[in-house]
CSV table of C-alpha atoms and ligand atoms in Angstrom, one decimal:
chain,number,residue,atom,x,y,z
A,1,MET,CA,0.0,0.0,0.0
A,2,LYS,CA,1.4,3.4,-0.9
A,3,LYS,CA,1.1,5.9,1.9
A,4,ASN,CA,0.7,9.6,1.5
A,5,VAL,CA,0.8,11.3,5.0
A,6,CYS,CA,-0.5,14.8,4.7
A,7,GLU,CA,-0.1,17.7,7.1
A,8,ASN,CA,-3.8,18.1,7.6
A,9,TYR,CA,-7.3,17.2,6.3
A,10,GLU,CA,-7.3,20.0,3.6
A,11,GLU,CA,-4.0,18.7,2.2
A,12,ALA,CA,-5.3,15.2,2.2
A,13,CYS,CA,-8.4,16.2,0.3
A,14,GLN,CA,-6.2,18.0,-2.3
A,15,ALA,CA,-4.0,14.9,-2.6
A,16,ALA,CA,-7.0,12.6,-3.1
A,17,ALA,CA,-8.5,15.1,-5.6
A,18,ASP,CA,-5.3,15.0,-7.6
A,19,ILE,CA,-5.6,11.2,-7.9
A,20,PHE,CA,-9.1,11.5,-9.2
A,21,ALA,CA,-8.1,14.3,-11.6
A,22,GLY,CA,-5.3,12.1,-13.0
A,23,GLN,CA,-7.7,9.2,-13.4
A,24,LEU,CA,-10.3,11.4,-15.3
A,25,LYS,CA,-7.6,12.8,-17.5
A,26,GLN,CA,-6.4,9.4,-18.5
A,27,LYS,CA,-9.9,7.9,-18.8
A,28,PRO,CA,-12.7,10.5,-19.0
A,29,ASP,CA,-15.4,7.8,-18.9
A,30,SER,CA,-14.0,6.2,-15.7
A,31,VAL,CA,-16.2,4.2,-13.4
A,32,LEU,CA,-15.7,5.9,-10.0
A,33,GLY,CA,-16.7,4.4,-6.7
A,34,LEU,CA,-17.8,7.0,-4.1
A,35,ALA,CA,-18.2,7.1,-0.4
A,36,THR,CA,-20.3,9.0,2.1
A,37,GLY,CA,-19.6,10.1,5.7
A,38,SER,CA,-17.8,13.2,7.0
A,39,THR,CA,-14.4,12.3,5.5
A,40,PRO,CA,-15.3,12.8,1.8
A,41,VAL,CA,-17.0,16.2,2.4
A,42,GLY,CA,-13.8,18.2,1.8
A,43,LEU,CA,-12.9,16.1,-1.2
A,44,TYR,CA,-16.3,16.6,-2.8
A,45,LYS,CA,-15.9,20.4,-2.2
A,46,GLU,CA,-12.7,20.2,-4.1
A,47,PHE,CA,-14.4,18.3,-6.9
A,48,VAL,CA,-17.1,20.9,-7.1
A,49,SER,CA,-14.6,23.8,-7.1
A,50,ARG,CA,-12.2,22.2,-9.6
A,51,SER,CA,-15.1,21.2,-11.9
A,52,GLY,CA,-16.5,24.7,-11.7
A,53,ALA,CA,-13.0,26.1,-12.7
A,54,GLY,CA,-12.9,23.6,-15.6
A,55,LYS,CA,-10.0,21.7,-14.1
A,56,MET,CA,-11.9,18.4,-13.6
A,57,ASP,CA,-14.5,17.0,-16.0
A,58,PHE,CA,-16.9,14.3,-14.7
A,59,SER,CA,-19.3,14.6,-17.6
A,60,GLN,CA,-18.4,11.2,-19.1
A,61,ALA,CA,-17.8,9.5,-15.8
A,62,HIS,CA,-20.0,6.9,-14.0
A,63,ALA,CA,-20.5,7.0,-10.2
A,64,PHE,CA,-21.3,4.0,-8.0
A,65,ASN,CA,-21.9,4.7,-4.4
A,66,LEU,CA,-20.8,2.2,-1.9
A,67,ASP,CA,-23.9,2.0,0.3
A,68,GLU,CA,-27.2,3.2,1.6
A,69,TYR,CA,-29.2,2.8,4.7
A,70,TYR,CA,-32.2,0.4,4.5
A,71,PRO,CA,-34.9,1.1,4.7
A,72,ILE,CA,-34.8,4.8,4.0
A,73,ARG,CA,-36.6,7.2,1.7
A,74,ALA,CA,-34.4,8.6,-1.0
A,75,ASP,CA,-35.5,12.1,0.0
A,76,HIS,CA,-34.8,11.6,3.8
A,77,PRO,CA,-32.3,14.2,5.0
A,78,GLN,CA,-30.0,11.4,6.2
A,79,SER,CA,-30.2,9.2,3.1
A,80,TYR,CA,-26.9,8.8,1.3
A,81,LYS,CA,-28.8,9.8,-1.8
A,82,THR,CA,-29.5,13.2,-0.2
A,83,PHE,CA,-25.9,13.4,1.0
A,84,MET,CA,-24.6,12.8,-2.5
A,85,ASP,CA,-27.0,15.2,-4.2
A,86,GLU,CA,-26.1,18.0,-1.7
A,87,HIS,CA,-22.4,17.5,-1.7
A,88,LEU,CA,-21.7,16.5,-5.3
A,89,PHE,CA,-24.4,15.4,-7.8
A,90,ASP,CA,-26.4,18.7,-7.7
A,91,HIS,CA,-23.2,20.6,-8.6
A,92,VAL,CA,-21.2,18.2,-10.8
A,93,LYS,CA,-22.6,16.5,-13.9
A,94,PHE,CA,-21.9,12.7,-14.3
A,95,THR,CA,-23.0,10.5,-17.2
A,96,SER,CA,-24.7,8.2,-14.6
A,97,THR,CA,-24.9,7.8,-10.9
A,98,ARG,CA,-26.0,4.7,-9.0
A,99,ILE,CA,-26.7,4.4,-5.3
A,100,PRO,CA,-28.2,1.3,-3.7
A,101,CYS,CA,-31.9,2.2,-3.3
A,102,GLY,CA,-33.0,2.4,0.3
A,103,GLU,CA,-36.6,2.3,-0.6
A,104,ALA,CA,-36.6,-0.8,-2.8
A,105,THR,CA,-39.4,-3.2,-1.9
A,106,ASP,CA,-37.1,-6.2,-2.0
A,107,PRO,CA,-33.5,-5.4,-0.8
A,108,HIS,CA,-32.1,-8.7,-2.3
A,109,ILE,CA,-33.5,-7.9,-5.8
A,110,GLU,CA,-32.1,-4.4,-5.4
A,111,CYS,CA,-28.6,-5.8,-4.5
A,112,ASP,CA,-28.7,-8.1,-7.6
A,113,GLY,CA,-29.6,-5.2,-9.8
A,114,TYR,CA,-26.8,-3.1,-8.3
A,115,ASP,CA,-24.3,-6.0,-9.0
A,116,ALA,CA,-25.6,-6.3,-12.6
A,117,ASP,CA,-25.3,-2.5,-13.2
A,118,LEU,CA,-21.7,-2.5,-11.8
A,119,GLU,CA,-20.8,-5.5,-13.9
A,120,ALA,CA,-22.3,-3.9,-17.0
A,121,ALA,CA,-20.3,-0.7,-16.4
A,122,GLY,CA,-17.1,-2.9,-16.4
A,123,GLY,CA,-16.3,-2.6,-12.7
A,124,LEU,CA,-14.6,0.2,-10.8
A,125,ASP,CA,-11.6,2.0,-12.2
A,126,LEU,CA,-11.0,4.1,-9.0
A,127,LEU,CA,-12.7,3.7,-5.7
A,128,LEU,CA,-12.8,6.1,-2.8
A,129,LEU,CA,-13.0,4.5,0.7
A,130,GLY,CA,-13.1,5.7,4.2
A,131,ILE,CA,-12.8,3.5,7.3
A,132,GLY,CA,-15.1,3.1,10.2
A,133,HIS,CA,-13.8,3.1,13.8
A,134,ASN,CA,-14.5,-0.7,13.8
A,135,GLY,CA,-12.6,-1.1,10.5
A,136,HIS,CA,-15.6,-1.3,8.2
A,137,ILE,CA,-15.3,-0.4,4.6
A,138,GLY,CA,-18.5,0.7,2.9
A,139,PHE,CA,-20.9,-1.0,5.3
A,140,ASN,CA,-19.0,-4.2,5.4
A,141,GLU,CA,-19.1,-4.7,9.1
A,142,PRO,CA,-16.7,-7.0,11.1
A,143,ALA,CA,-18.0,-10.5,10.5
A,144,SER,CA,-16.7,-14.1,10.1
A,145,SER,CA,-17.4,-14.1,6.4
A,146,TYR,CA,-18.0,-11.5,3.8
A,147,PRO,CA,-20.3,-11.7,0.7
A,148,LEU,CA,-18.5,-10.9,-2.5
A,149,GLY,CA,-21.4,-9.0,-4.1
A,150,ALA,CA,-23.8,-6.4,-2.8
A,151,TYR,CA,-25.9,-7.5,0.2
A,152,MET,CA,-28.0,-6.3,3.1
A,153,VAL,CA,-26.1,-6.0,6.3
A,154,ASP,CA,-27.1,-5.6,10.0
A,155,LEU,CA,-25.3,-2.5,11.2
A,156,THR,CA,-23.3,-3.0,14.4
A,157,GLU,CA,-24.0,-1.2,17.6
A,158,GLU,CA,-20.8,0.7,17.1
A,159,THR,CA,-21.8,2.0,13.7
A,160,LEU,CA,-25.3,2.8,14.8
A,161,GLU,CA,-23.8,4.8,17.7
A,162,ALA,CA,-21.2,6.5,15.4
A,163,ASN,CA,-23.9,7.5,12.9
A,164,SER,CA,-26.6,8.4,15.5
A,165,ARG,CA,-25.2,12.0,15.4
A,166,PHE,CA,-26.8,12.4,12.0
A,167,PHE,CA,-30.3,11.5,13.2
A,168,CYS,CA,-32.6,13.7,15.3
A,169,ASP,CA,-33.3,12.7,18.9
A,170,GLY,CA,-36.1,10.1,19.0
A,171,GLU,CA,-35.9,9.5,15.2
A,172,LYS,CA,-35.9,5.9,14.1
A,173,GLN,CA,-32.5,5.1,12.7
A,174,PRO,CA,-32.3,2.4,10.1
A,175,VAL,CA,-30.6,-0.7,11.5
A,176,ASN,CA,-29.7,-2.2,8.1
A,177,ALA,CA,-27.9,-1.0,5.1
A,178,LEU,CA,-27.2,-2.2,1.5
A,179,THR,CA,-23.5,-2.3,0.7
A,180,MET,CA,-21.2,-3.1,-2.1
A,181,GLY,CA,-19.5,-6.4,-1.3
A,182,ILE,CA,-15.9,-7.1,-0.5
A,183,GLY,CA,-15.4,-8.8,-3.9
A,184,GLN,CA,-16.5,-5.7,-5.8
A,185,ILE,CA,-14.3,-3.5,-3.7
A,186,PHE,CA,-11.4,-5.8,-4.2
A,187,ALA,CA,-11.9,-5.8,-7.9
A,188,ALA,CA,-11.4,-2.0,-8.2
A,189,LYS,CA,-8.3,-1.3,-10.2
A,190,HIS,CA,-7.2,1.4,-7.8
A,191,ILE,CA,-8.4,2.3,-4.4
A,192,VAL,CA,-7.9,5.6,-2.5
A,193,LEU,CA,-8.3,5.1,1.2
A,194,LEU,CA,-8.9,8.6,2.7
A,195,ILE,CA,-8.6,8.8,6.5
A,196,SER,CA,-8.6,11.9,8.7
A,197,GLY,CA,-8.5,12.8,12.4
A,198,ALA,CA,-7.1,11.5,15.7
A,199,GLY,CA,-10.3,9.5,16.3
A,200,LYS,CA,-9.2,7.1,13.5
A,201,ALA,CA,-5.6,6.7,14.8
A,202,GLU,CA,-6.4,3.6,16.8
A,203,ILE,CA,-8.0,1.6,14.0
A,204,VAL,CA,-5.2,2.8,11.6
A,205,LYS,CA,-2.6,1.5,14.0
A,206,LYS,CA,-4.3,-1.8,14.2
A,207,LEU,CA,-4.6,-2.0,10.4
A,208,PHE,CA,-0.9,-1.6,10.0
A,209,GLU,CA,0.4,-3.8,12.9
A,210,GLY,CA,1.4,-6.5,10.5
A,211,LYS,CA,-1.4,-9.0,10.9
A,212,LEU,CA,-4.4,-9.8,8.8
A,213,HIS,CA,-7.3,-9.4,11.3
A,214,THR,CA,-10.3,-11.1,9.8
A,215,ASP,CA,-12.6,-9.1,11.9
A,216,ILE,CA,-11.3,-5.9,10.4
A,217,PRO,CA,-12.8,-5.7,6.9
A,218,ALA,CA,-10.2,-3.0,5.9
A,219,CYS,CA,-7.5,-5.6,6.3
A,220,PHE,CA,-8.5,-7.0,2.9
A,221,LEU,CA,-7.0,-3.8,1.5
A,222,LEU,CA,-3.5,-4.9,2.7
A,223,LEU,CA,-3.7,-7.6,0.0
A,224,HIS,CA,-4.9,-5.4,-2.8
A,225,PRO,CA,-2.1,-4.5,-5.4
A,226,ASN,CA,-3.1,-0.9,-5.9
A,227,VAL,CA,-4.2,1.0,-2.8
A,228,THR,CA,-3.2,4.6,-2.0
A,229,LEU,CA,-3.6,5.6,1.6
A,230,VAL,CA,-4.1,9.3,1.9
A,231,ILE,CA,-4.1,10.2,5.5
A,232,ASP,CA,-3.6,13.2,7.7
A,233,LYS,CA,-1.0,13.4,10.5
A,234,ASP,CA,-3.6,13.1,13.2
A,235,ALA,CA,-4.9,9.8,12.0
A,236,ALA,CA,-1.4,8.5,11.1
A,237,GLN,CA,0.2,9.2,14.5
A,238,GLY,CA,0.5,5.5,15.4
A,239,ILE,CA,2.1,4.3,12.1
A,240,LYS,CA,5.4,4.7,10.3
A,241,SER,CA,5.0,6.7,7.0
B,1,PGA,P1,-16.7,9.0,8.5
B,1,PGA,O1,-17.1,7.5,8.2
B,1,PGA,O2,-16.0,9.6,7.3
B,1,PGA,O3,-17.9,9.7,8.9
B,1,PGA,O4,-15.7,8.9,9.7
B,1,PGA,C1,-16.2,6.7,7.5
B,1,PGA,C2,-16.8,5.3,7.5
B,1,PGA,O5,-17.6,5.0,8.4
B,1,PGA,O6,-16.6,4.6,6.5
């Protein structure tokens, strides 16, 4: 894994944006995997500003989002569909965007459809990942086995707790999610793992301690031939650069 330790979050977002800009220059119709959460917010700001300035062109690119809560209405303020529209898709034009549908009647049929769409697009050229405090990637939570294709997952207490900050007091938080599977993540030609903040230092340290922890889904990335870790100093404090 290549490591790019940046001074701060802003620099990390610039560095990650540079990788996406290079990818689009080389292949304008790239299939890009995109993530949600607080980490990508600065990166998407950078996409919007570079695209507005004519420095990045997403108009031929295809976007596949990693995951979505289930069940959730697409127009719910906390749906990942709403997040993506607000932070990126309302500002930057893509040829196509695909997010697992949180209001599908049958989640399994929706996952099969998502798999078929990703396969028809030719798989991911470049995938953006964050990491959860428990080592999840997408919504692949720690487990004893991991589906290769998209599936419906039970969110762990830890993830529910971490994400409860986004839901109003007393609001029913979805306890399931639809997520891209580990096989699809692993098949991405290049992965950018963007990590920021002291709160992630512990999981980052564990990830790089030289063991393949099967209960840390992010450990699969240690075996992938083309992952670039873009991390700020606060998150990287426990590892050698
Ligand atoms: P965060 O989430 O960016 O909000 O920390 C990352 C993740 O859970 O994958």
